[in-house]
Amino acid sequence: MFDSANLQDADLRKVTLRGAWLRCADLRRAQLSGVQFGELPFIKEGTGVRSCTYSPDGSLLATGLYNGDINIYSTASWELTRTFSGRKSLVCGIVFSPNGDHLVSCSGDARIWSIESGTCIHILSENQGVLCVAYSPRGDTIATAGGDRAIRVWDVETGECRLILIGHTKDVWSIVYSPNSSQIASGSWDKTVRIWDIETEMCLYILKDHYDSVYGVTYSPQGDRVASCSHDRTIRLWDVETGTCCRVLGGQGDGILTVTYSPQGDTVASGSLNNTVQLWDPETGACLQVLTGHSNFIWCISFSPQGGHIASASDDSTVRLWDIGFGGTRQAPVGHSGGVHSVKYSPHGDLVASGSDDGTIRIWDVQTGVCHRILAGHTSWIRSIAFSPRGDVLASAGYDRTVRVWEVETGSCRQTLTGHDTYVMAIAYSPRGDQVASGDDSGIVRIWDIEAGECSHIFIGHTSGVTSIVYSPGKNQIATSSWDRTVRIWDVDSGVCLCTLSHIGAVRSIAYSTQSDLLAFAGDDMTVRLWNVATGDCRAILIGHKHDLSSIAYSPIGDQVASGCNGGLVKLWNVKTGECLHALAGHTSHITGLVFSQNGSEIVTGGSDNTVRLWDVVSGQCQAVIQDLTRSVTSISWNPTSSTDCFVIGCWNGSVRQWQVTKGDQPHVRLCWSSKNDTFSVRDALIQDVRGLSRLNKQLLVQRGAVGEPFVRLREVSKEVISMASVVSGLKQQPNEMALDSISSTSPSVEQPEKQERAEEDL
């Protein structure tokens, strides 16, 4: 991690900085000749980008936009060279002809364009709502398909339809020719992939293993495999000869919209609804790399002809250009392969646990960020984790309907507690450490005796899913909240429901005061309610939010409550008076987590706007903003020890990151470690007078928020020109021989720096 690092005058020539977190780093006068950042400046369009493709020789990149335009860029300069305008509806697909002279696009109809003149040669309009196009490798035919479920093959020369292939029962979203032009593969919303023989017009295979819509299909360069991607979150590789599925690639965590083979056939790339591009080894099924940076889902991926670059088109109105062929070693991503929904510090503050959609819990060392243990056993998403009071045991709950109890030291599963009939959504450890409470999606709450490994009580009362469970700090009680608009307080020993507290809307979050006398909860009626636990009376209703509430927390001192809403606003309330002390505005989307610091002087908030903010409780001022996170923050935890001011966050992209808060006149938040080096950040990095930076790399750094002006050779040359001018001005007063001596002695000082900079500059 290089967050806020002092790298002045550092020699970083030819260093690979892919995924480096260089936020606020001081790079002044550093040598950056030949440095590899793993990506190029992104292309910013004025509207969503639905498709992109490289020309066969790699000299051009075409993008298809939501407004119906097709933009053509030169890959030598990445400048826009021309725009084709057709129908004013989104361009679903674009493909170059094999010789690069023509481009075919689909936007309701299909059109063939001349690259040289920019004119439309043919309009292929028999299809209703064309969604996908493909050029045959021989260049003589074009295939189209779409909303009418038929695949049509067209003659390029005449623009006439040669044949129609019928079989799909829903929209066809993707088609592709085999490398020898003898077959077409198609993917449809009917959850099937079909392989067609063009000569016989017969369907050779109907591949049915996907259980959701198929969005993309692609042939391997050798033509022996077809890869398909689906909303079911998987990529399937099919043997073309037998029609059998030979491998399943999974773990992208969301529906996959596009898939393609590299030109060499050794890599499969996919883009998905989780905003990432993933690279896969088709032989082993291993994930080689995860490319993050898009802020919305990815519609299309295209390899450059040599396979060294990838272009990805996204709904975020950008095309990102990834350098994957610079010679660095590709390593499998470290950490979770699915979203992280719960992060917790151990009671001693020396470990962090994270639970993920990938079905695993990982134990991280707080000092180093090293993953000590991977707790594997759950067969589905993990929604909640909790350390025992001593920190030697961890409990977890998930969508596989089980509660599991783990030995932290060894990583072994001590107990698997079964009994829930549906997803387990919330879990909590008792302060004594002898019990675990769990609540499921049907509203049932179970109390488990950890020593015996048995369910000691079943609490029945909620009529909908449990959203939160909290043990009282000082009493043998638990509070449970639910979508059924109630909070129930239960006596743990007897199993009796002591009181039912009603809310107008669903209750999403609850918190006990430190004295256990008050319970605060927030939900879908835009209010915070404070209840007297002993009497069951509502002590106060705090009004002021304009959106439903998602998070609530009591300060460690107990005099304040913080609430976060779906509109992004956080409010700080005085518990005694009910007064709103501060409205903490900054987040632009709903609050996904908030937590007080150990001494209650700060609040950390995270949101679905992909940012984290640190707030001062006394002044209400935002002290620091963490940006450049590629996915929303799902969970936050503050280190419980007083010796360190650290907090950890879990994100939807599967990353876990710890941050150090440095206090002073200007508080600062520094990244300590991250489970994934998947985010390139140079925001507020100082690049004044850095040397050897190429034009594209300079553009990349400035685009990402770096500050300062890199060293420019012309600046030094101008200084020498001024020096030369002073020499020339004195020539009239000097004899000819002296003038010649003066010129010869000064000339090298102009020429040599220029040669040196040319050698250093990464062109």
PDB file of N, CA and C in Angstrom, residues 164-203:
ATOM      1  N   ILE A 164     -33.150 -18.493 -42.885  1.00  0.00           N
ATOM      2  CA  ILE A 164     -33.700 -18.161 -41.565  1.00  0.00           C
ATOM      3  C   ILE A 164     -33.668 -19.417 -40.699  1.00  0.00           C
ATOM      4  N   LEU A 165     -33.092 -19.281 -39.491  1.00  0.00           N
ATOM      5  CA  LEU A 165     -32.997 -20.393 -38.547  1.00  0.00           C
ATOM      6  C   LEU A 165     -33.982 -20.134 -37.410  1.00  0.00           C
ATOM      7  N   ILE A 166     -34.902 -21.072 -37.194  1.00  0.00           N
ATOM      8  CA  ILE A 166     -35.962 -20.901 -36.197  1.00  0.00           C
ATOM      9  C   ILE A 166     -35.891 -22.028 -35.164  1.00  0.00           C
ATOM     10  N   GLY A 167     -36.034 -21.659 -33.888  1.00  0.00           N
ATOM     11  CA  GLY A 167     -35.996 -22.665 -32.832  1.00  0.00           C
ATOM     12  C   GLY A 167     -36.105 -22.076 -31.439  1.00  0.00           C
ATOM     13  N   HIS A 168     -35.451 -20.920 -31.221  1.00  0.00           N
ATOM     14  CA  HIS A 168     -35.532 -20.275 -29.904  1.00  0.00           C
ATOM     15  C   HIS A 168     -36.966 -19.836 -29.613  1.00  0.00           C
ATOM     16  N   THR A 169     -37.317 -19.875 -28.337  1.00  0.00           N
ATOM     17  CA  THR A 169     -38.682 -19.531 -27.927  1.00  0.00           C
ATOM     18  C   THR A 169     -38.774 -18.166 -27.256  1.00  0.00           C
ATOM     19  N   LYS A 170     -37.623 -17.497 -27.072  1.00  0.00           N
ATOM     20  CA  LYS A 170     -37.602 -16.135 -26.538  1.00  0.00           C
ATOM     21  C   LYS A 170     -36.527 -15.335 -27.275  1.00  0.00           C
ATOM     22  N   ASP A 171     -36.382 -14.059 -26.916  1.00  0.00           N
ATOM     23  CA  ASP A 171     -35.434 -13.168 -27.585  1.00  0.00           C
ATOM     24  C   ASP A 171     -34.043 -13.789 -27.655  1.00  0.00           C
ATOM     25  N   VAL A 172     -33.378 -13.609 -28.794  1.00  0.00           N
ATOM     26  CA  VAL A 172     -31.999 -14.058 -28.976  1.00  0.00           C
ATOM     27  C   VAL A 172     -31.083 -12.868 -28.705  1.00  0.00           C
ATOM     28  N   TRP A 173     -30.158 -13.022 -27.745  1.00  0.00           N
ATOM     29  CA  TRP A 173     -29.327 -11.907 -27.300  1.00  0.00           C
ATOM     30  C   TRP A 173     -27.900 -11.963 -27.821  1.00  0.00           C
ATOM     31  N   SER A 174     -27.495 -13.097 -28.363  1.00  0.00           N
ATOM     32  CA  SER A 174     -26.107 -13.189 -28.817  1.00  0.00           C
ATOM     33  C   SER A 174     -25.977 -14.241 -29.906  1.00  0.00           C
ATOM     34  N   ILE A 175     -25.201 -13.930 -30.929  1.00  0.00           N
ATOM     35  CA  ILE A 175     -24.880 -14.895 -31.982  1.00  0.00           C
ATOM     36  C   ILE A 175     -23.420 -14.744 -32.354  1.00  0.00           C
ATOM     37  N   VAL A 176     -22.817 -15.835 -32.831  1.00  0.00           N
ATOM     38  CA  VAL A 176     -21.415 -15.804 -33.234  1.00  0.00           C
ATOM     39  C   VAL A 176     -21.166 -16.903 -34.253  1.00  0.00           C
ATOM     40  N   TYR A 177     -20.321 -16.608 -35.243  1.00  0.00           N
ATOM     41  CA  TYR A 177     -19.900 -17.610 -36.214  1.00  0.00           C
ATOM     42  C   TYR A 177     -18.741 -18.420 -35.646  1.00  0.00           C
ATOM     43  N   SER A 178     -18.648 -19.675 -36.085  1.00  0.00           N
ATOM     44  CA  SER A 178     -17.462 -20.474 -35.790  1.00  0.00           C
ATOM     45  C   SER A 178     -16.301 -19.940 -36.624  1.00  0.00           C
ATOM     46  N   PRO A 179     -15.048 -20.208 -36.230  1.00  0.00           N
ATOM     47  CA  PRO A 179     -13.904 -19.669 -36.977  1.00  0.00           C
ATOM     48  C   PRO A 179     -13.877 -20.068 -38.455  1.00  0.00           C
ATOM     49  N   ASN A 180     -14.434 -21.237 -38.805  1.00  0.00           N
ATOM     50  CA  ASN A 180     -14.438 -21.653 -40.214  1.00  0.00           C
ATOM     51  C   ASN A 180     -15.734 -21.286 -40.940  1.00  0.00           C
ATOM     52  N   SER A 181     -16.587 -20.522 -40.288  1.00  0.00           N
ATOM     53  CA  SER A 181     -17.838 -20.004 -40.872  1.00  0.00           C
ATOM     54  C   SER A 181     -18.884 -21.078 -41.155  1.00  0.00           C
ATOM     55  N   SER A 182     -18.700 -22.304 -40.668  1.00  0.00           N
ATOM     56  CA  SER A 182     -19.657 -23.372 -40.974  1.00  0.00           C
ATOM     57  C   SER A 182     -20.796 -23.459 -39.968  1.00  0.00           C
ATOM     58  N   GLN A 183     -20.619 -22.848 -38.786  1.00  0.00           N
ATOM     59  CA  GLN A 183     -21.627 -22.940 -37.738  1.00  0.00           C
ATOM     60  C   GLN A 183     -21.947 -21.558 -37.180  1.00  0.00           C
ATOM     61  N   ILE A 184     -23.097 -21.482 -36.522  1.00  0.00           N
ATOM     62  CA  ILE A 184     -23.487 -20.319 -35.737  1.00  0.00           C
ATOM     63  C   ILE A 184     -23.932 -20.816 -34.368  1.00  0.00           C
ATOM     64  N   ALA A 185     -23.459 -20.151 -33.320  1.00  0.00           N
ATOM     65  CA  ALA A 185     -23.946 -20.411 -31.961  1.00  0.00           C
ATOM     66  C   ALA A 185     -24.803 -19.230 -31.533  1.00  0.00           C
ATOM     67  N   SER A 186     -25.894 -19.522 -30.835  1.00  0.00           N
ATOM     68  CA  SER A 186     -26.814 -18.460 -30.407  1.00  0.00           C
ATOM     69  C   SER A 186     -27.224 -18.673 -28.954  1.00  0.00           C
ATOM     70  N   GLY A 187     -27.400 -17.568 -28.238  1.00  0.00           N
ATOM     71  CA  GLY A 187     -27.848 -17.612 -26.847  1.00  0.00           C
ATOM     72  C   GLY A 187     -29.105 -16.804 -26.675  1.00  0.00           C
ATOM     73  N   SER A 188     -30.023 -17.301 -25.846  1.00  0.00           N
ATOM     74  CA  SER A 188     -31.352 -16.696 -25.776  1.00  0.00           C
ATOM     75  C   SER A 188     -31.851 -16.573 -24.343  1.00  0.00           C
ATOM     76  N   TRP A 189     -32.868 -15.724 -24.206  1.00  0.00           N
ATOM     77  CA  TRP A 189     -33.560 -15.620 -22.923  1.00  0.00           C
ATOM     78  C   TRP A 189     -34.345 -16.888 -22.596  1.00  0.00           C
ATOM     79  N   ASP A 190     -34.424 -17.821 -23.524  1.00  0.00           N
ATOM     80  CA  ASP A 190     -35.098 -19.090 -23.218  1.00  0.00           C
ATOM     81  C   ASP A 190     -34.188 -20.054 -22.457  1.00  0.00           C
ATOM     82  N   LYS A 191     -33.000 -19.521 -22.002  1.00  0.00           N
ATOM     83  CA  LYS A 191     -32.039 -20.239 -21.149  1.00  0.00           C
ATOM     84  C   LYS A 191     -31.242 -21.294 -21.917  1.00  0.00           C
ATOM     85  N   THR A 192     -31.286 -21.262 -23.244  1.00  0.00           N
ATOM     86  CA  THR A 192     -30.567 -22.264 -24.029  1.00  0.00           C
ATOM     87  C   THR A 192     -29.514 -21.626 -24.915  1.00  0.00           C
ATOM     88  N   VAL A 193     -28.546 -22.469 -25.269  1.00  0.00           N
ATOM     89  CA  VAL A 193     -27.583 -22.169 -26.323  1.00  0.00           C
ATOM     90  C   VAL A 193     -27.843 -23.164 -27.446  1.00  0.00           C
ATOM     91  N   ARG A 194     -27.899 -22.676 -28.667  1.00  0.00           N
ATOM     92  CA  ARG A 194     -28.103 -23.560 -29.817  1.00  0.00           C
ATOM     93  C   ARG A 194     -26.917 -23.442 -30.761  1.00  0.00           C
ATOM     94  N   ILE A 195     -26.503 -24.590 -31.294  1.00  0.00           N
ATOM     95  CA  ILE A 195     -25.444 -24.635 -32.297  1.00  0.00           C
ATOM     96  C   ILE A 195     -26.068 -25.084 -33.613  1.00  0.00           C
ATOM     97  N   TRP A 196     -25.878 -24.262 -34.656  1.00  0.00           N
ATOM     98  CA  TRP A 196     -26.535 -24.474 -35.950  1.00  0.00           C
ATOM     99  C   TRP A 196     -25.496 -24.801 -37.023  1.00  0.00           C
ATOM    100  N   ASP A 197     -25.853 -25.720 -37.911  1.00  0.00           N
ATOM    101  CA  ASP A 197     -25.063 -25.985 -39.108  1.00  0.00           C
ATOM    102  C   ASP A 197     -25.631 -25.116 -40.229  1.00  0.00           C
ATOM    103  N   ILE A 198     -24.806 -24.221 -40.777  1.00  0.00           N
ATOM    104  CA  ILE A 198     -25.311 -23.260 -41.756  1.00  0.00           C
ATOM    105  C   ILE A 198     -25.670 -23.938 -43.076  1.00  0.00           C
ATOM    106  N   GLU A 199     -24.855 -24.907 -43.482  1.00  0.00           N
ATOM    107  CA  GLU A 199     -25.100 -25.549 -44.779  1.00  0.00           C
ATOM    108  C   GLU A 199     -26.410 -26.328 -44.780  1.00  0.00           C
ATOM    109  N   THR A 200     -26.650 -27.116 -43.722  1.00  0.00           N
ATOM    110  CA  THR A 200     -27.868 -27.938 -43.671  1.00  0.00           C
ATOM    111  C   THR A 200     -29.043 -27.197 -43.046  1.00  0.00           C
ATOM    112  N   GLU A 201     -28.761 -26.038 -42.405  1.00  0.00           N
ATOM    113  CA  GLU A 201     -29.776 -25.237 -41.718  1.00  0.00           C
ATOM    114  C   GLU A 201     -30.411 -26.006 -40.555  1.00  0.00           C
ATOM    115  N   MET A 202     -29.646 -26.944 -40.007  1.00  0.00           N
ATOM    116  CA  MET A 202     -30.132 -27.770 -38.906  1.00  0.00           C
ATOM    117  C   MET A 202     -29.537 -27.305 -37.574  1.00  0.00           C
ATOM    118  N   CYS A 203     -30.312 -27.481 -36.503  1.00  0.00           N
ATOM    119  CA  CYS A 203     -29.808 -27.235 -35.154  1.00  0.00           C
ATOM    120  C   CYS A 203     -29.115 -28.505 -34.682  1.00  0.00           C
TER     121      CYS A 203
END
